[in-house]
CSV table of C-alpha atoms and ligand atoms in Angstrom, one decimal:
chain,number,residue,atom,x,y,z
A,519,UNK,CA,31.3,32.0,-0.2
A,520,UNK,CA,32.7,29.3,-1.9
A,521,UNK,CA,29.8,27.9,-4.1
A,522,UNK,CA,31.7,24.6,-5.3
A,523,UNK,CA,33.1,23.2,-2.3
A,524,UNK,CA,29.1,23.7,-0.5
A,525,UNK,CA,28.1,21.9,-3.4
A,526,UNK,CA,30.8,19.2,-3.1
A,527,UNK,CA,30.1,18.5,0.1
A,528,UNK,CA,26.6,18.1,0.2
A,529,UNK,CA,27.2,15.9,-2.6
A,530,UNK,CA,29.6,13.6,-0.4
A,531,UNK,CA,27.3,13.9,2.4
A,532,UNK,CA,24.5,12.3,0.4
A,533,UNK,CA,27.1,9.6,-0.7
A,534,UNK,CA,28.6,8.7,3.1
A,535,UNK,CA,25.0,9.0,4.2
A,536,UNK,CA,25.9,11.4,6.0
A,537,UNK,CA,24.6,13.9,8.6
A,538,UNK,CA,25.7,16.9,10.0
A,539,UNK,CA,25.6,18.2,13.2
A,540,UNK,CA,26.3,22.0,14.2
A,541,UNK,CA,26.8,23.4,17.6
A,542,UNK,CA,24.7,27.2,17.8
A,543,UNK,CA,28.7,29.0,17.8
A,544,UNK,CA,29.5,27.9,14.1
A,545,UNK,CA,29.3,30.2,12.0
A,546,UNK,CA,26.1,30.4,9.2
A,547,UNK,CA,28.1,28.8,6.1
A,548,UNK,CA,28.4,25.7,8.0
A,549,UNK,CA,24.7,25.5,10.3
A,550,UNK,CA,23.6,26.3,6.4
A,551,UNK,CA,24.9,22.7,5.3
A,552,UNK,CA,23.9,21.5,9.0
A,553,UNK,CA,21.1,18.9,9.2
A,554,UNK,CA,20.8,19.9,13.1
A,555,UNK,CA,22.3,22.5,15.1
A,556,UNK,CA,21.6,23.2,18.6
A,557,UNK,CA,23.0,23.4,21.7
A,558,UNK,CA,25.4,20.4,23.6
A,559,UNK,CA,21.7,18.8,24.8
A,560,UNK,CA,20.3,19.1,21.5
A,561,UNK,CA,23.4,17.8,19.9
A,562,UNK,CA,23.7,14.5,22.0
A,563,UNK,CA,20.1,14.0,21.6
A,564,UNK,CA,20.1,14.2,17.8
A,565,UNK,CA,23.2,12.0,17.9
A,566,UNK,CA,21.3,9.2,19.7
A,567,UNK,CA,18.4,9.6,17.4
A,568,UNK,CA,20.3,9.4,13.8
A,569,UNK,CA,19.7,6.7,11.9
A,570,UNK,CA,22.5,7.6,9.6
A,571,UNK,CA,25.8,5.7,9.7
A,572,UNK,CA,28.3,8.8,9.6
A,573,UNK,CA,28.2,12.1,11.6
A,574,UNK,CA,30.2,15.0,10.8
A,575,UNK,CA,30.2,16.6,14.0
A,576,UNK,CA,31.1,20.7,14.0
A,577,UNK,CA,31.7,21.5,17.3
A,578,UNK,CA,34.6,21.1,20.0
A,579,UNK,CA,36.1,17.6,20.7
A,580,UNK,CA,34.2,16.7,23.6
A,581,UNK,CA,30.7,17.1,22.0
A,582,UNK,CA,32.3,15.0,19.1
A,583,UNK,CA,33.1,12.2,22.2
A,584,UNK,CA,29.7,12.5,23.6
A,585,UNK,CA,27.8,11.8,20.4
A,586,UNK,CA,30.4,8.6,20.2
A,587,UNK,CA,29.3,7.6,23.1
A,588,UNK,CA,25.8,7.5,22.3
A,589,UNK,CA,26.4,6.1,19.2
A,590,UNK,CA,29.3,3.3,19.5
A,591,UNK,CA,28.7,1.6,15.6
A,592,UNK,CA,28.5,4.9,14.1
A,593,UNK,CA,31.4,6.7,12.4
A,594,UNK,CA,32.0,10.2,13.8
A,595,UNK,CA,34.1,12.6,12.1
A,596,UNK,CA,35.5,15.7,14.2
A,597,UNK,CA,37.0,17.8,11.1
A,598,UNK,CA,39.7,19.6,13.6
A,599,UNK,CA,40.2,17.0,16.4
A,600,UNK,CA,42.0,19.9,18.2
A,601,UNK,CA,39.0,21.7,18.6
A,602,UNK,CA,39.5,21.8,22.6
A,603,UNK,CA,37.7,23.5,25.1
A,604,UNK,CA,39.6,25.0,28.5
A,605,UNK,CA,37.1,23.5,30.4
A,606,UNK,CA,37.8,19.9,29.2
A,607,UNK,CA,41.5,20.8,29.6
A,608,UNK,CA,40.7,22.3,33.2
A,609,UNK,CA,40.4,18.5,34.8
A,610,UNK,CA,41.5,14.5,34.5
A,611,UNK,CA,40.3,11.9,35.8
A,612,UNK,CA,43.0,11.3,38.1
A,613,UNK,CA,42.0,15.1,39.4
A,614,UNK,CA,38.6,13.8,39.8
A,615,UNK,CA,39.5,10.1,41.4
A,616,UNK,CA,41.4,12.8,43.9
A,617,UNK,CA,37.9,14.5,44.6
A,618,UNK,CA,36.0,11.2,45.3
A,619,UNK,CA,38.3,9.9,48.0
A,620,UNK,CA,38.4,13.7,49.8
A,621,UNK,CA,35.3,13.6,49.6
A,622,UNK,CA,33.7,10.3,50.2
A,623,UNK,CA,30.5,9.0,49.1
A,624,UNK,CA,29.3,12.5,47.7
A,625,UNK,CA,27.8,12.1,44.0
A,626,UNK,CA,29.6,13.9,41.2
A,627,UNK,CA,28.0,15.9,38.6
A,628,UNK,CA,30.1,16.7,35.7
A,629,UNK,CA,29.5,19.3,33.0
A,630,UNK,CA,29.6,17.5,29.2
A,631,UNK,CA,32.6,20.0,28.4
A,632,UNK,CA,34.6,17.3,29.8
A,633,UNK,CA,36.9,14.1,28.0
A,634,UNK,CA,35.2,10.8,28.2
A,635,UNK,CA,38.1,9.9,30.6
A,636,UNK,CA,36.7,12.4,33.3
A,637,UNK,CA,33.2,11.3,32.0
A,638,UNK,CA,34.0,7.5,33.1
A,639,UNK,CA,34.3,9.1,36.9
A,640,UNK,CA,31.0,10.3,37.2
A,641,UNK,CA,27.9,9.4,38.7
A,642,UNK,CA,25.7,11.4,36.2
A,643,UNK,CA,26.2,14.7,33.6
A,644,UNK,CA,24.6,18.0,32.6
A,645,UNK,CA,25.1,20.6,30.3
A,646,UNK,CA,24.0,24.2,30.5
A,647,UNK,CA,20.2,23.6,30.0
A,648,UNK,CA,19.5,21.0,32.9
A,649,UNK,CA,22.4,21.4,35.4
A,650,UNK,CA,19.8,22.9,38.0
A,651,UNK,CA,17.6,19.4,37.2
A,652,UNK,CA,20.4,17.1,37.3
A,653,UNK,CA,21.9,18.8,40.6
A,654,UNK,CA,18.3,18.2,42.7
A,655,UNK,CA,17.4,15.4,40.8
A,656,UNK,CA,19.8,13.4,43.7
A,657,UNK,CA,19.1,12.7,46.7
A,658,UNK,CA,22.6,13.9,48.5
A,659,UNK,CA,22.4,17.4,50.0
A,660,UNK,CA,26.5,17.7,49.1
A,661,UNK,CA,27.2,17.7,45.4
A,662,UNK,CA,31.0,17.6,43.7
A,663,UNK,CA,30.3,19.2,40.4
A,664,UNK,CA,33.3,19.9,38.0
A,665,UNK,CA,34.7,21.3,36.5
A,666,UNK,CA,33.2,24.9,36.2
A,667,UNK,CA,32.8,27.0,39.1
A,668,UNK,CA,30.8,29.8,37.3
A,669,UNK,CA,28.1,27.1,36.0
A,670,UNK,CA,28.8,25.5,39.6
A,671,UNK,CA,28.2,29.1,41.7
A,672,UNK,CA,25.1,29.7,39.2
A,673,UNK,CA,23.6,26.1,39.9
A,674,UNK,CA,24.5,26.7,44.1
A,675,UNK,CA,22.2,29.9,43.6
A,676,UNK,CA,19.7,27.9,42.7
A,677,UNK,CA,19.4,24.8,44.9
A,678,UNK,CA,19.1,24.1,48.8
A,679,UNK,CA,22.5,21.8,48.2
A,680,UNK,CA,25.3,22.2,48.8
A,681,UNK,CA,28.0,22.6,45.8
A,682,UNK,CA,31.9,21.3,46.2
A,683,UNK,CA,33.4,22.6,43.3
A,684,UNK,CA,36.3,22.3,41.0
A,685,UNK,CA,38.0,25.8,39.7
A,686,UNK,CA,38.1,25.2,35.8
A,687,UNK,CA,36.1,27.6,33.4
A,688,UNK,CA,35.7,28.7,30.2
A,689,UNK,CA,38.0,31.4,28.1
A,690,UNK,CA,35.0,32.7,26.4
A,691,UNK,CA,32.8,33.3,29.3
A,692,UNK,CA,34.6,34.2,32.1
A,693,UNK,CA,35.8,37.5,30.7
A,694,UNK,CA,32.8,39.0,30.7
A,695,UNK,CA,31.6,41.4,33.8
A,696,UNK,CA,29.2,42.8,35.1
A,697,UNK,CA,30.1,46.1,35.0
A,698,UNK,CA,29.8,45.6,31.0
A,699,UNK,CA,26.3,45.1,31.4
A,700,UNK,CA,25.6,48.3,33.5
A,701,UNK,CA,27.7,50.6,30.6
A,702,UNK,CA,25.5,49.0,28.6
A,703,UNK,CA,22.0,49.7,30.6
A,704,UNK,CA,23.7,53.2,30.7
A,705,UNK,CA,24.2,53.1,27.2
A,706,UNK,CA,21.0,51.1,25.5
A,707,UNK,CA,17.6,52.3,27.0
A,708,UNK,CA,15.6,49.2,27.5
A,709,UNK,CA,18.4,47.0,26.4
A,710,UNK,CA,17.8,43.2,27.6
A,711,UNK,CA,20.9,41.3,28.3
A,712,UNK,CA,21.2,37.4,27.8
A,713,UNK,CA,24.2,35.3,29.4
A,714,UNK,CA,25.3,32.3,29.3
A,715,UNK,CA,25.9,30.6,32.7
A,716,UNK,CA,29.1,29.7,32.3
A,717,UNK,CA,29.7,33.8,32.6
A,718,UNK,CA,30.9,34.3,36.4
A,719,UNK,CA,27.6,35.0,39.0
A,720,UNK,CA,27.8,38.8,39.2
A,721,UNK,CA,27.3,38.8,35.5
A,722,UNK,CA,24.6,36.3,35.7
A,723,UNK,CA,22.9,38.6,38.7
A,724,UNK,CA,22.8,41.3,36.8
A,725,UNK,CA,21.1,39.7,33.1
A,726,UNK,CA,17.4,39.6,32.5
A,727,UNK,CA,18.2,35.8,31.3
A,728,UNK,CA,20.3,33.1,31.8
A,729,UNK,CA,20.1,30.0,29.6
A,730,UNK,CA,22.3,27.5,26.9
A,731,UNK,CA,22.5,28.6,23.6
A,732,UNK,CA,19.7,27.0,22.9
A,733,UNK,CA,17.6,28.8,25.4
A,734,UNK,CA,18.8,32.3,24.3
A,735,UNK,CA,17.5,31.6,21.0
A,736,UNK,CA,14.1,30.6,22.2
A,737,UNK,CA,13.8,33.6,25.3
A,738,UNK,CA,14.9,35.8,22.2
A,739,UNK,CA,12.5,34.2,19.9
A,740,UNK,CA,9.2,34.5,22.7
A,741,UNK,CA,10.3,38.0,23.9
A,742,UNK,CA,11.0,39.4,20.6
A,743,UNK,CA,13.6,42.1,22.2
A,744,UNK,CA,13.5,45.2,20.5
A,745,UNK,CA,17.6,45.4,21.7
A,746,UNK,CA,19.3,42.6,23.3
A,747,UNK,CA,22.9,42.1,24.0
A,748,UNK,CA,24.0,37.8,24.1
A,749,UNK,CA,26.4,37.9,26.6
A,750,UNK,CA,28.4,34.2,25.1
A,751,UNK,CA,30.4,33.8,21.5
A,752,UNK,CA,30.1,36.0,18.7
A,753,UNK,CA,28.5,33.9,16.1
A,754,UNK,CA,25.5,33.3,18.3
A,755,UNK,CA,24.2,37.2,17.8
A,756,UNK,CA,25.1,37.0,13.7
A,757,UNK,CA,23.8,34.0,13.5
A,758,UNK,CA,20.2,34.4,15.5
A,759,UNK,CA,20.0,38.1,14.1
A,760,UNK,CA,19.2,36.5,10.9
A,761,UNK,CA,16.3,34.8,12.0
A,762,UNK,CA,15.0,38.2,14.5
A,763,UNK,CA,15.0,41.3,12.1
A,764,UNK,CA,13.2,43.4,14.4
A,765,UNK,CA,15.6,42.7,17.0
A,766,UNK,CA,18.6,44.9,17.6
A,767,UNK,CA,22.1,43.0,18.1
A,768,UNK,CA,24.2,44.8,20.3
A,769,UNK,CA,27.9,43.2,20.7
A,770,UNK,CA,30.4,42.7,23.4
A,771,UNK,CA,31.0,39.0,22.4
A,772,UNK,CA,34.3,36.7,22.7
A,773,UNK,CA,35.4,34.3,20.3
A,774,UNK,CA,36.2,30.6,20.8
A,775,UNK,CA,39.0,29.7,18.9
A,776,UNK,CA,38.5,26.2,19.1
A,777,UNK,CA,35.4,26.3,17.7
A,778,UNK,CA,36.6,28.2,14.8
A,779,UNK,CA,39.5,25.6,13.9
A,780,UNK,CA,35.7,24.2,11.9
A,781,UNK,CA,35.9,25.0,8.7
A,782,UNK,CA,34.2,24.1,5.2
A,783,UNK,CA,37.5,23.1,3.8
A,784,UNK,CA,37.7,20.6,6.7
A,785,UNK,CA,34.6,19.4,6.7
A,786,UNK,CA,34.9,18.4,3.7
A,787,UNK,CA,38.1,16.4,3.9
A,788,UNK,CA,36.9,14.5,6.8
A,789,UNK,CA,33.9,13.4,4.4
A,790,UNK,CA,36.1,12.5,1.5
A,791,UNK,CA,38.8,10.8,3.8
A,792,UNK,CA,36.4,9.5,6.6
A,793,UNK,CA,39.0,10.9,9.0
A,794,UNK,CA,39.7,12.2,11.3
A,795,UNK,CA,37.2,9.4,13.6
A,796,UNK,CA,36.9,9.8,17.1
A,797,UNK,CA,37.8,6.7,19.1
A,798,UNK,CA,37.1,5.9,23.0
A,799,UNK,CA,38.6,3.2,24.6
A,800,UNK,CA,36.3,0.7,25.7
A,801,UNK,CA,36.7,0.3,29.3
A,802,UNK,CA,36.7,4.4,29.2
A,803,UNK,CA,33.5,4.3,27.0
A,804,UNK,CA,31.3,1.6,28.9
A,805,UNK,CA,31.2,4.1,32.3
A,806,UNK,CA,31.6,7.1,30.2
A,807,UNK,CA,28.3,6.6,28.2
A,808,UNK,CA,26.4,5.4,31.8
A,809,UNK,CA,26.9,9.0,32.8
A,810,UNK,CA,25.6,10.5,30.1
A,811,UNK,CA,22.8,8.2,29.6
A,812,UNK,CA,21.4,9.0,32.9
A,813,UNK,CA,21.7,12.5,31.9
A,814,UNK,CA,19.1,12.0,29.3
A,815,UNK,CA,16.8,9.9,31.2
A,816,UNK,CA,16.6,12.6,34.4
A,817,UNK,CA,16.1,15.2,31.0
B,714,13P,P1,25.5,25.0,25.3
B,714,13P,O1,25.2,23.6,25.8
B,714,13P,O2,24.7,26.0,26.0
B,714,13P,O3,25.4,25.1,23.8
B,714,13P,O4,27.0,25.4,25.7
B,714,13P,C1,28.1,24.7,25.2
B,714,13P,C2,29.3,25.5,25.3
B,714,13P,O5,30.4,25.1,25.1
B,714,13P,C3,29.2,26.9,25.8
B,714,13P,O6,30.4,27.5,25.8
B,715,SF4,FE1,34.7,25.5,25.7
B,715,SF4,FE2,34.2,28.0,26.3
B,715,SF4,FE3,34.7,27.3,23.8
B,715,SF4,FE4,32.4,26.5,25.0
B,715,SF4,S1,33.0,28.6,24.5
B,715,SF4,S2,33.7,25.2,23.7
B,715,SF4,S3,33.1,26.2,27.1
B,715,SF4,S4,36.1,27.2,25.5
């Protein structure tokens, strides 16, 4: 590892005032230099709670969007601003306009791995820790909820309403299958398996868990596994098996590229050039932030 440019920026981070935030896929150099890491929850509510004037947000674009909405006067640098996400990319808000008038006077839920622009459409947001919450938290018994369907099928399983849903989903997750799992079982005596529930259903069905990246590290943490397999992105198992010694990490995992296009050498030109700064425009940002700030309060 590259001793020197750690050291430079931590010194440029004390200088911008600085904090950074990691999501629980970056990879240990850079949750190391991390003031928080966490999952997209996590992340917003740190971002809300800062009193610093910069954040250097590692993570994808629309978690960099979210904290910028929470946060309108601070700075917030995204050190790759194409870090995507195909979820984000799975839906506008012209796609979503199109929902509300096929389906009139239905609420919409919208996952955070979303632009601000799809965002501004929506009644009220989750992420991957509170989606069952948010879901019966209305009073509807017909929810639209973009743009996942796996999230959206896994949420349906799990409440008396009834789900409309939008086809988008993730590159990472929805590779994975259940038949994985059961080589695995054949495989791994005793072997728990962990997904994430962006995975599709028949690979949630089949796990002993289902949480956000948050959650896995706690159920792992509380269960103490003496061989568990994360069903999500790789760095999550080399990162947690760290902290778990006793604790077996058995890979598959997939990669998100877009999360990797992070990097220390980035992260420390956005702190020397205060660039690249996520903007919102403000007629996009004023509903935008609504939805997510009702996400917090129902959380
Ligand atoms: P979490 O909110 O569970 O961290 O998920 C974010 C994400 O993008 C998973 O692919
Ligand atoms: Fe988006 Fe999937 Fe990457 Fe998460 S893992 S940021 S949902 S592409």
């Amino acid at each position: 590892m590259d001793q020197k440019l750690l050291d430079q920026i931590r010194e440029l981070k004390e200088k911008r005032r600085a904090v950074i935030l990691a999501h629980n896929y970056q990879p240990a150099e850079i949750q190391d230099l991390a003031d928080f890491c966490g999952d997209s929850l996590g992340l917003s509510i740190q971002a809300s709670e800062t009193d610093a004037e910069t954040i250097v947000f590692c993570g994808v674009r629309f978690m960099a969007e979210t904290a910028k909405l929470l946060c309108p006067d601070k700075k917030i640098l995204i050190p790759d601003p194409g870090a995507g996400c195909s979820l984000a990319d799975s839906i506008t808000a012209e796609d979503v306009r199109m929902m509300k008038s096929t389906h009139p006077g239905i609420p919409v839920v919208t996952y955070v791995n979303t632009s601000a622009a799809v965002k501004a459409e929506t009644d009220i947001c989750c992420t991957s820790s509170n989606a069952v919450k948010i879901v019966n938290s209305l009073e509807s018994d017909k929810v639209i909820f973009l743009p996942d369907q796996h999230l959206g099928r896994y949420v349906a399983s799990r409440t008396d309403k009834e789900l409309i849903l939008w086809m988008g989903s993730c590159e990472v997750h929805r590779i994975f299958k259940a038949e994985e799992i059961r080589e695995l079982r054949r495989k791994y005596a005793g072997i728990q398996v962990i997904a994430h529930p962006e995975c599709p259903l028949e690979v949630l069905e089949e796990a002993d868990y289902v949480g956000s990246t948050s959650g896995m590290i706690k159920y792992v943490d509380e269960s103490a596994p003496a061989r568990v397999v994360l069903m999500t992105e790789c760095s999550m198992s080399d990162n947690i098996a760290v902290d778990f010694p006793g604790t077996e990490f058995i890979k598959p995992c997939n990669l998100c590229p877009h999360m990797k296009k992070i990097s220390l050498q980035n992260i420390y030109q956005s702190l020397l050039s205060l660039e690249p700064e996520v903007t919102i425009p403000a007629e996009i940002a004023a509903a935008a932030r609504r939805s997510v700030e009702r996400m917090l309060e129902v959380s």
